[in-house]
Coordinates of C-alpha atoms in Angstrom, one line a residue:
M1 CA -16.3 29.1 -28.5
S2 CA -18.3 26.6 -30.5
S3 CA -20.1 23.9 -28.6
S4 CA -18.0 21.2 -30.2
K5 CA -14.8 23.0 -29.4
H6 CA -16.0 23.5 -25.8
S7 CA -16.9 19.9 -25.4
S8 CA -13.5 18.9 -26.8
E9 CA -11.9 21.2 -24.2
L10 CA -14.0 19.8 -21.4
R11 CA -13.0 16.3 -22.4
R12 CA -9.3 17.3 -22.2
L13 CA -9.9 18.7 -18.7
A14 CA -11.8 15.5 -17.7
L15 CA -9.0 13.2 -19.0
S16 CA -6.3 15.2 -17.3
V17 CA -7.8 14.6 -13.8
L18 CA -8.0 10.8 -14.3
Q19 CA -5.1 8.4 -13.2
P20 CA -6.1 5.1 -14.9
G21 CA -4.4 1.7 -15.0
F22 CA -4.2 -0.6 -17.9
V23 CA -3.5 -4.2 -18.7
G24 CA -0.2 -5.4 -20.3
T25 CA 3.6 -4.9 -20.2
E26 CA 3.4 -2.6 -23.2
A27 CA 1.3 0.5 -23.5
P28 CA -2.0 -0.2 -25.3
D29 CA -3.0 2.0 -28.2
W30 CA -5.9 3.5 -26.3
I31 CA -3.7 4.7 -23.5
L32 CA -1.3 6.4 -26.0
R33 CA -4.3 7.9 -27.8
D34 CA -5.8 9.3 -24.5
I35 CA -2.4 10.8 -23.5
G36 CA -2.5 12.6 -26.8
D37 CA -6.0 13.8 -26.0
G38 CA -5.1 15.2 -22.6
L39 CA -4.6 12.2 -20.2
A40 CA -1.9 13.5 -17.8
S41 CA -1.3 10.4 -15.6
V42 CA -1.2 6.6 -15.6
V43 CA -0.9 4.1 -12.7
L44 CA 1.2 0.9 -12.9
F45 CA 0.2 -2.3 -11.1
S46 CA 2.0 -5.7 -10.8
R47 CA 0.3 -6.9 -14.0
N48 CA 2.4 -4.3 -15.9
I49 CA 5.7 -5.3 -14.4
V50 CA 8.2 -8.0 -15.3
S51 CA 11.5 -6.2 -14.5
T52 CA 12.8 -2.7 -13.8
E53 CA 14.3 -2.7 -17.3
Q54 CA 10.9 -3.6 -18.9
V55 CA 9.1 -0.9 -16.9
A56 CA 11.7 1.6 -18.0
R57 CA 10.9 0.7 -21.6
L58 CA 7.2 1.0 -20.9
T59 CA 7.5 4.4 -19.2
G60 CA 9.7 5.6 -22.1
Q61 CA 7.0 4.5 -24.5
L62 CA 4.3 6.4 -22.5
R63 CA 6.4 9.6 -22.1
A64 CA 7.1 9.7 -25.8
E65 CA 3.5 11.0 -25.9
N66 CA 4.0 13.5 -23.1
P67 CA 7.4 14.0 -21.4
D68 CA 5.8 15.3 -18.2
L69 CA 3.4 12.4 -17.9
I70 CA 2.8 11.4 -14.3
V71 CA 3.6 7.7 -13.9
A72 CA 2.3 6.5 -10.6
I73 CA 2.7 3.2 -8.7
D74 CA 1.2 1.7 -5.5
E75 CA 4.5 0.6 -4.0
E76 CA 4.8 0.6 -0.2
A77 CA 7.6 -2.0 0.0
G78 CA 6.9 -4.7 2.6
D79 CA 3.7 -6.6 2.2
V80 CA 2.3 -4.3 -0.5
T81 CA 4.7 -4.4 -3.4
R82 CA 4.2 -4.0 -7.2
I83 CA 7.8 -3.5 -8.5
E84 CA 8.8 -6.8 -6.8
S85 CA 5.4 -8.6 -6.7
A86 CA 6.9 -11.7 -8.4
T87 CA 9.6 -12.2 -5.8
G88 CA 8.4 -10.4 -2.7
S89 CA 9.9 -7.1 -1.5
S90 CA 13.6 -6.9 -0.8
R91 CA 12.7 -4.2 1.7
P92 CA 10.7 -4.5 4.9
G93 CA 7.5 -2.5 5.3
N94 CA 6.5 0.3 7.6
F95 CA 5.7 -1.7 10.7
A96 CA 9.2 -3.2 10.7
L97 CA 10.8 0.2 10.2
G98 CA 8.6 1.7 13.0
T99 CA 9.7 -1.2 15.3
V100 CA 13.4 -0.4 14.7
D101 CA 12.5 3.3 15.1
D102 CA 15.6 4.6 13.4
A103 CA 14.5 7.5 11.2
E104 CA 17.8 7.5 9.3
L105 CA 17.3 3.8 8.5
T106 CA 13.8 4.5 7.3
E107 CA 15.0 7.4 5.1
A108 CA 17.7 5.2 3.6
V109 CA 15.3 2.3 2.8
A110 CA 12.9 4.8 1.1
A111 CA 15.8 6.4 -0.8
D112 CA 16.8 2.9 -2.0
L113 CA 13.3 2.2 -3.2
G114 CA 13.2 5.6 -4.8
R115 CA 16.3 4.9 -6.9
Q116 CA 14.8 1.7 -8.2
L117 CA 11.5 3.4 -9.1
R118 CA 13.2 6.4 -10.7
T119 CA 15.3 4.0 -12.8
A120 CA 12.0 2.4 -13.9
G121 CA 10.6 5.8 -14.9
V122 CA 8.1 6.1 -12.1
S123 CA 7.5 9.7 -10.9
L124 CA 4.8 9.3 -8.2
D125 CA 4.5 6.6 -5.5
Y126 CA 1.3 6.1 -3.6
A127 CA 3.2 5.8 -0.3
P128 CA 3.8 6.0 2.5
S129 CA 0.8 5.0 4.6
A130 CA 0.6 7.7 7.2
D131 CA -2.2 5.8 9.1
V132 CA -1.8 5.2 12.8
N133 CA -2.9 1.6 13.3
S134 CA -4.7 2.2 16.6
N135 CA -7.2 -0.6 16.0
P136 CA -5.5 -4.0 16.2
D137 CA -8.5 -5.6 14.3
N138 CA -8.0 -3.3 11.3
P139 CA -8.3 -5.6 8.3
I140 CA -6.7 -3.2 5.8
I141 CA -3.8 -1.4 7.4
G142 CA -2.0 -3.5 10.0
V143 CA 1.7 -3.9 9.2
R144 CA 1.3 -1.2 6.4
S145 CA 1.4 1.3 9.3
F146 CA 4.6 2.4 11.1
G147 CA 2.8 1.6 14.3
S148 CA 0.1 2.7 16.8
D149 CA 1.9 5.7 18.3
P150 CA 1.2 8.9 16.5
D151 CA 4.7 10.3 17.3
V152 CA 6.4 7.2 15.8
V153 CA 4.2 7.3 12.7
S154 CA 4.8 11.0 12.3
R155 CA 8.6 10.7 12.6
H156 CA 8.8 7.8 10.1
T157 CA 6.3 9.3 7.7
A158 CA 8.5 12.4 7.4
A159 CA 11.7 10.3 7.0
W160 CA 10.1 8.1 4.3
I161 CA 9.0 11.1 2.3
R162 CA 12.4 12.7 2.6
G163 CA 14.2 9.5 1.5
L164 CA 11.9 8.8 -1.5
Q165 CA 11.9 12.3 -2.8
S166 CA 15.7 12.6 -2.4
S167 CA 15.9 9.9 -5.1
G168 CA 13.6 11.8 -7.5
V169 CA 10.2 10.2 -6.9
A170 CA 7.3 12.0 -5.4
A171 CA 5.7 10.6 -2.3
C172 CA 1.9 10.5 -1.5
A173 CA 0.8 10.4 2.1
K174 CA -2.3 8.2 2.6
H175 CA -5.2 7.6 3.5
F176 CA -6.4 11.0 4.7
P177 CA -7.6 11.8 7.4
G178 CA -6.4 8.4 8.7
H179 CA -7.5 4.8 8.1
G180 CA -6.0 3.2 11.1
D181 CA -8.9 3.1 13.5
V182 CA -11.4 1.2 11.4
A183 CA -12.7 -2.4 11.4
V184 CA -14.0 -2.6 7.8
D185 CA -12.0 -3.1 4.6
S186 CA -13.0 -0.1 2.3
H187 CA -12.4 -2.3 -0.8
H188 CA -15.7 -3.9 0.1
D189 CA -17.8 -1.5 2.2
L190 CA -17.7 1.9 3.9
P191 CA -15.7 2.0 7.2
S192 CA -16.5 4.5 9.9
Y193 CA -14.0 6.4 12.1
P194 CA -16.3 7.5 15.0
A195 CA -13.8 9.5 17.0
G196 CA -14.4 13.1 18.0
R197 CA -12.4 16.0 16.6
D198 CA -10.1 16.3 19.5
E199 CA -9.2 12.6 19.3
I200 CA -8.7 12.8 15.6
A201 CA -6.5 15.8 16.0
A202 CA -4.3 14.0 18.6
Q203 CA -4.3 10.5 17.0
A204 CA -4.8 10.5 13.2
L205 CA -3.7 13.9 12.0
P206 CA -0.1 14.3 13.3
P207 CA 1.5 12.1 10.6
F208 CA -0.3 14.1 7.9
R209 CA 0.9 17.4 9.5
A210 CA 4.4 15.9 9.5
A211 CA 4.1 14.9 5.9
V212 CA 3.2 18.4 4.8
A213 CA 6.1 19.8 6.8
A214 CA 8.4 17.2 5.2
G215 CA 7.4 18.5 1.7
V216 CA 4.9 16.0 0.5
R217 CA 3.1 17.3 -2.6
A218 CA 0.4 14.6 -2.9
V219 CA -2.1 13.3 -0.4
M220 CA -4.5 10.4 -1.0
S221 CA -7.9 10.6 0.5
G222 CA -9.4 7.6 2.3
H223 CA -12.8 6.1 1.6
L224 CA -14.0 6.2 5.2
L225 CA -16.8 8.0 7.0
V226 CA -15.7 10.5 9.6
P227 CA -18.9 11.7 11.3
A228 CA -17.1 14.3 13.4
Y229 CA -16.5 16.2 10.2
D230 CA -19.1 14.8 7.8
P231 CA -21.9 12.4 8.9
D232 CA -23.0 11.7 5.3
L233 CA -20.1 11.5 2.9
P234 CA -16.8 9.6 3.0
A235 CA -13.7 11.6 3.1
T236 CA -13.0 11.2 -0.6
L237 CA -16.4 12.8 -1.4
S238 CA -16.5 15.4 1.4
R239 CA -15.7 19.0 0.8
T240 CA -15.7 19.6 4.5
I241 CA -12.8 17.1 4.9
L242 CA -10.8 17.8 1.8
Q243 CA -11.2 21.6 1.6
G244 CA -11.9 22.5 5.2
L245 CA -9.6 20.1 7.0
L246 CA -6.8 19.2 4.6
R247 CA -6.5 22.5 2.7
E248 CA -7.5 25.1 5.2
E249 CA -6.6 23.6 8.6
L250 CA -3.5 21.6 7.6
G251 CA -2.4 24.2 4.9
F252 CA -1.9 21.6 2.2
D253 CA -1.8 23.2 -1.3
G254 CA -0.6 20.2 -3.4
L255 CA -2.3 17.4 -5.3
I256 CA -5.3 15.6 -3.7
V257 CA -5.5 12.1 -5.1
S258 CA -8.4 9.7 -4.5
D259 CA -8.0 6.2 -3.3
A260 CA -9.1 3.8 -6.0
I261 CA -12.5 5.1 -7.1
E262 CA -13.8 1.6 -8.0
M263 CA -13.7 0.5 -4.3
G264 CA -17.0 -0.7 -2.8
A265 CA -16.9 2.0 -0.1
V266 CA -17.8 4.7 -2.6
T267 CA -19.3 2.8 -5.6
R268 CA -21.9 0.8 -3.7
R269 CA -23.9 4.0 -3.1
H270 CA -22.8 6.3 -5.9
G271 CA -21.5 4.0 -8.8
I272 CA -18.0 4.5 -10.2
D273 CA -19.1 7.4 -12.4
G274 CA -21.1 9.1 -9.6
A275 CA -18.3 8.7 -7.1
T276 CA -15.8 10.3 -9.6
V277 CA -18.0 13.3 -10.1
K278 CA -18.6 13.8 -6.4
A279 CA -14.9 13.3 -5.6
V280 CA -13.8 16.1 -8.0
A281 CA -16.6 18.4 -6.9
A282 CA -15.5 17.8 -3.3
G283 CA -11.9 18.8 -4.0
V284 CA -10.1 15.7 -5.4
D285 CA -7.7 16.8 -8.2
A286 CA -6.7 13.3 -9.5
V287 CA -9.0 10.3 -9.6
C288 CA -7.1 7.0 -9.2
V289 CA -8.8 4.2 -11.1
G290 CA -7.8 0.9 -12.7
G291 CA -6.7 -1.5 -10.0
E292 CA -9.7 -3.5 -11.0
S293 CA -11.4 -1.5 -13.7
A294 CA -8.6 -1.1 -16.2
E295 CA -10.4 -1.0 -19.5
E296 CA -10.6 1.8 -22.1
A297 CA -14.4 1.8 -21.5
T298 CA -13.9 2.8 -17.8
V299 CA -11.9 5.9 -18.8
A300 CA -14.4 6.8 -21.4
L301 CA -17.2 6.4 -18.9
L302 CA -15.6 8.6 -16.3
A303 CA -14.5 11.3 -18.8
K304 CA -18.1 11.4 -20.1
A305 CA -19.5 11.6 -16.6
L306 CA -17.3 14.5 -15.7
T307 CA -18.1 16.5 -18.9
A308 CA -21.8 15.7 -18.5
A309 CA -21.7 16.9 -14.8
V310 CA -20.2 20.2 -16.0
T311 CA -22.8 20.8 -18.7
G312 CA -25.6 19.7 -16.3
G313 CA -24.5 22.0 -13.6
E314 CA -23.5 19.4 -11.1
L315 CA -19.8 20.1 -11.3
P316 CA -18.6 23.7 -11.7
E317 CA -16.3 24.0 -14.7
E318 CA -14.0 26.2 -12.5
R319 CA -13.5 23.3 -10.1
L320 CA -12.6 20.9 -12.9
A321 CA -10.2 23.5 -14.4
E322 CA -8.7 24.0 -10.9
A323 CA -8.1 20.3 -10.6
A324 CA -6.5 20.1 -14.0
D325 CA -4.2 23.0 -13.2
R326 CA -3.1 21.3 -10.0
V327 CA -2.3 18.1 -12.0
R328 CA -0.3 20.1 -14.5
E329 CA 1.6 21.9 -11.8
F330 CA 2.3 18.6 -10.0
A331 CA 3.4 17.0 -13.3
R332 CA 5.9 19.8 -13.9
W333 CA 7.2 19.7 -10.4
S334 CA 7.6 15.9 -10.4
A335 CA 9.4 15.9 -13.7
G336 CA 11.9 18.4 -12.2
L337 CA 12.2 16.2 -9.1
R338 CA 12.9 13.2 -11.3
A339 CA 15.5 15.0 -13.3
A340 CA 17.3 16.1 -10.1
G341 CA 17.1 12.7 -8.3
S342 CA 20.0 10.3 -7.8
A343 CA 20.3 7.6 -10.4
G344 CA 20.9 3.9 -10.1
D345 CA 18.9 0.8 -9.4
S346 CA 20.2 0.0 -5.9
A347 CA 17.8 -2.8 -5.0
G348 CA 20.8 -5.0 -4.4
D349 CA 22.8 -2.8 -2.1
G350 CA 21.5 -4.6 1.0
I351 CA 19.8 -1.8 3.1
G352 CA 16.5 -3.6 2.9
H353 CA 18.1 -6.8 4.3
V354 CA 19.8 -4.8 7.1
A355 CA 16.5 -3.2 8.0
A356 CA 14.6 -6.5 8.0
R357 CA 17.2 -8.1 10.3
R358 CA 17.1 -5.2 12.7
A359 CA 13.3 -5.5 13.0
V360 CA 13.4 -9.2 14.1
R361 CA 12.6 -9.7 17.8
L362 CA 12.9 -13.0 19.8
T363 CA 11.4 -14.1 23.1
G364 CA 13.8 -15.5 25.6
A365 CA 12.5 -19.0 25.0
A366 CA 13.3 -18.7 21.3
R367 CA 16.8 -17.5 22.0
A368 CA 17.4 -20.5 24.2
A369 CA 15.9 -22.9 21.6
L370 CA 17.9 -21.7 18.6
P371 CA 19.7 -22.2 16.3
L372 CA 18.1 -25.0 14.5
T373 CA 20.6 -27.7 13.6
A374 CA 18.4 -30.2 11.8
A375 CA 16.1 -29.6 8.9
P376 CA 12.6 -28.6 10.3
H377 CA 9.1 -29.1 9.1
V378 CA 7.5 -25.7 8.5
V379 CA 3.8 -25.1 8.8
E380 CA 2.7 -21.8 7.2
L381 CA -0.8 -20.6 8.3
A382 CA -2.1 -18.5 5.4
P383 CA -4.9 -15.9 5.9
V384 CA -7.0 -14.5 3.2
T385 CA -5.1 -11.2 2.6
N386 CA -6.8 -7.9 1.8
M387 CA -6.9 -6.6 -1.8
A388 CA -3.9 -4.3 -1.3
V389 CA -1.6 -7.4 -0.9
G390 CA -1.0 -9.1 -4.2
K391 CA -2.1 -12.7 -4.2
E392 CA 0.9 -13.6 -6.4
T393 CA 3.4 -12.1 -4.0
P394 CA 5.4 -14.9 -2.2
W395 CA 5.9 -14.8 1.5
G396 CA 6.9 -17.1 4.3
V397 CA 10.0 -18.7 5.9
A398 CA 10.0 -22.2 4.4
E399 CA 11.9 -21.3 1.2
P400 CA 14.7 -19.3 2.7
L401 CA 15.0 -22.0 5.4
R402 CA 15.3 -24.7 2.8
E403 CA 18.2 -22.9 1.3
R404 CA 20.0 -22.9 4.6
L405 CA 18.9 -26.3 5.9
P406 CA 18.4 -28.7 2.9
G407 CA 15.8 -31.3 3.7
T408 CA 13.4 -28.7 5.2
T409 CA 9.8 -29.6 4.3
S410 CA 6.8 -27.4 4.4
V411 CA 3.0 -27.2 4.1
R412 CA 0.8 -24.1 3.7
V413 CA -2.6 -24.3 5.5
R414 CA -5.6 -22.1 5.0
G415 CA -8.4 -21.5 7.5
Q416 CA -11.1 -22.7 5.0
E417 CA -9.3 -26.0 4.7
L418 CA -9.3 -26.5 8.5
E419 CA -12.9 -25.5 8.8
E420 CA -14.0 -27.8 6.0
G421 CA -12.0 -30.7 7.4
T422 CA -10.1 -31.2 4.1
V423 CA -6.9 -30.7 5.9
A424 CA -6.0 -32.0 9.4
L425 CA -3.1 -30.5 11.4
E426 CA -2.3 -33.9 12.8
S427 CA -1.5 -35.4 9.4
C428 CA 0.0 -32.3 7.6
A429 CA 1.8 -30.7 10.5
L430 CA 2.5 -33.0 13.5
E431 CA 3.2 -36.3 11.8
P432 CA 5.8 -34.9 9.2
A433 CA 7.5 -33.1 12.1
A434 CA 7.9 -36.3 14.3
G435 CA 11.5 -36.4 15.5
R436 CA 12.3 -33.1 13.8
P437 CA 12.0 -29.4 14.7
L438 CA 8.6 -27.8 14.0
V439 CA 8.4 -24.2 12.8
I440 CA 5.0 -22.6 12.8
V441 CA 4.6 -19.5 10.7
A442 CA 1.6 -17.2 11.3
R443 CA 0.5 -13.9 9.9
D444 CA -1.7 -11.9 12.2
A445 CA -2.7 -14.8 14.4
A446 CA -4.3 -12.6 17.0
R447 CA -6.7 -11.2 14.3
H448 CA -7.7 -14.6 12.9
A449 CA -9.5 -17.0 15.4
W450 CA -8.8 -20.1 13.3
M451 CA -5.1 -19.3 13.1
S452 CA -4.8 -18.6 16.8
R453 CA -6.5 -21.9 17.6
A454 CA -4.1 -23.7 15.2
V455 CA -1.0 -22.1 16.8
T456 CA -2.4 -23.0 20.3
G457 CA -3.1 -26.6 19.3
L458 CA 0.2 -27.2 17.6
T459 CA 2.3 -25.7 20.4
A460 CA 0.3 -27.7 23.0
A461 CA 1.2 -30.9 21.0
R462 CA 4.7 -29.7 20.4
P463 CA 5.9 -27.3 23.2
D464 CA 9.3 -27.2 21.6
A465 CA 7.9 -25.7 18.4
I466 CA 9.2 -22.3 17.2
V467 CA 6.5 -19.8 16.2
V468 CA 7.3 -17.1 13.7
E469 CA 4.8 -14.3 13.6
M470 CA 5.0 -12.2 10.4
G471 CA 2.1 -9.9 11.2
L472 CA 1.2 -7.8 14.2
P473 CA 2.4 -9.5 17.4
G474 CA -1.0 -9.2 19.0
T475 CA -1.8 -10.9 22.3
T476 CA -1.8 -14.7 22.0
S477 CA -1.6 -17.1 24.9
V478 CA 1.2 -19.0 23.3
A479 CA 4.0 -19.8 25.7
A480 CA 6.2 -21.3 23.0
A481 CA 9.4 -19.8 21.6
Q482 CA 8.4 -16.9 19.3
V483 CA 10.2 -14.9 16.6
F484 CA 8.6 -11.6 15.4
T485 CA 9.4 -10.2 12.0
H486 CA 6.8 -7.3 12.0
G487 CA 6.0 -7.9 8.3
A488 CA 5.8 -10.7 5.7
S489 CA 8.1 -9.2 3.0
A490 CA 10.7 -11.5 1.3
A491 CA 13.4 -9.6 3.2
S492 CA 11.6 -10.4 6.5
G493 CA 11.3 -14.1 5.6
V494 CA 15.1 -14.2 4.9
A495 CA 15.8 -12.4 8.1
A496 CA 13.8 -14.9 10.1
A497 CA 15.5 -17.8 8.4
E498 CA 18.9 -16.4 9.3
V499 CA 17.9 -15.9 12.9
L500 CA 16.5 -19.5 13.1
T501 CA 19.7 -21.0 11.8
D502 CA 22.1 -18.6 13.5
V503 CA 20.8 -17.0 16.7
S504 CA 23.9 -14.8 17.0
A505 CA 22.7 -13.0 13.9
S506 CA 19.9 -11.4 15.9

């Protein structure tokens, strides 16, 4: 084979193991060109989405270049939604489903989501999160997890996978070997999971074993250091973890996908190109990129880095070819799954609403104080969310309350504003609520000291206030009436508003 032909073949192999994102609601020319040159996957984000119908046109345009193209999306439902990023998810997230703990309901919600994604032309969903949220201070998982009990998480991970795949969309269990017991956001730096192997086996691995047993064909690696298995390299870059633990011990023979390779946990030390090469060498088959780095130049850089690593001896060509084969095999399987899946965009069939309502919990004080009969003033305490949660995604209780109780007023307060003194709770929260009900909406108050202080201060001034917690319930010292939604999806906000105005609905 001539050197030019060999380099062309290497580039095709390199392109086939990348899963890039792009900007726009139509496919840019460079993406279509790269698909023709061997690119086997693309990833959609909220910036690519206006409606299900528009995404269907977009995926049709992409698949005109390759009918088996893998079209992936990072759609968990709940707080992390792309397909409904403009409106908020019409389905609750994992923590709400784990709280209800009805596996049939979880399967039905995932099947409902799968039908919408399949109608849009999506073939792979980077979900569910199979992480056991055993650290309440975890800044990145939280309500994205089904809970803190490995048995609950295992049960619902399996149900979610069955439901999604019954509708023709492939699931992807993440973030292996478990991102639940960390205190650092891997978007920014490298978290460490310091547990021993026995604890990891008992706490973090059961949901992934359940995922494999349920037929998952894709697993996403986590950018976290697990010293019990590899003291030097994060899971995404560790052959010991990907080959030894995931493939050999858990028996997984499907597609290993990296978490977004541009995340700080791996790029700070290795660069985006170095991290990509090390990931594929370690056993990653498909490199997810483009949540942030969505330019043609990034794909060109990574393809060039992979080919140079092969010619330079850093990456065995057999490993790159093996990864490309796994991608092709998954593409064929997912195309068959899509063809066999049930049709119909059923986002309006109400199962998400039913699930969100079933997840709402009230304290006895709340049940005694409800329903609200006068229009309240709503104070929404807004944290800085992690990068997995779209900043554009609406959340809260004020809007759905306003629909039910016209005259409802509201204010959204951020911690920085309170710390800088540009906003005072007296003037924006207590004064407008004089003579009216006060509703305080929090999101992980126990994890944010400023929010916990605000809730405590407001309820001290107004003991009759109703507190709606839309994150992890945590342990706060608030004695006020409390409502827990176990997530901040649009469906959960509507469910809370219904309970606030009709306590019999709970």
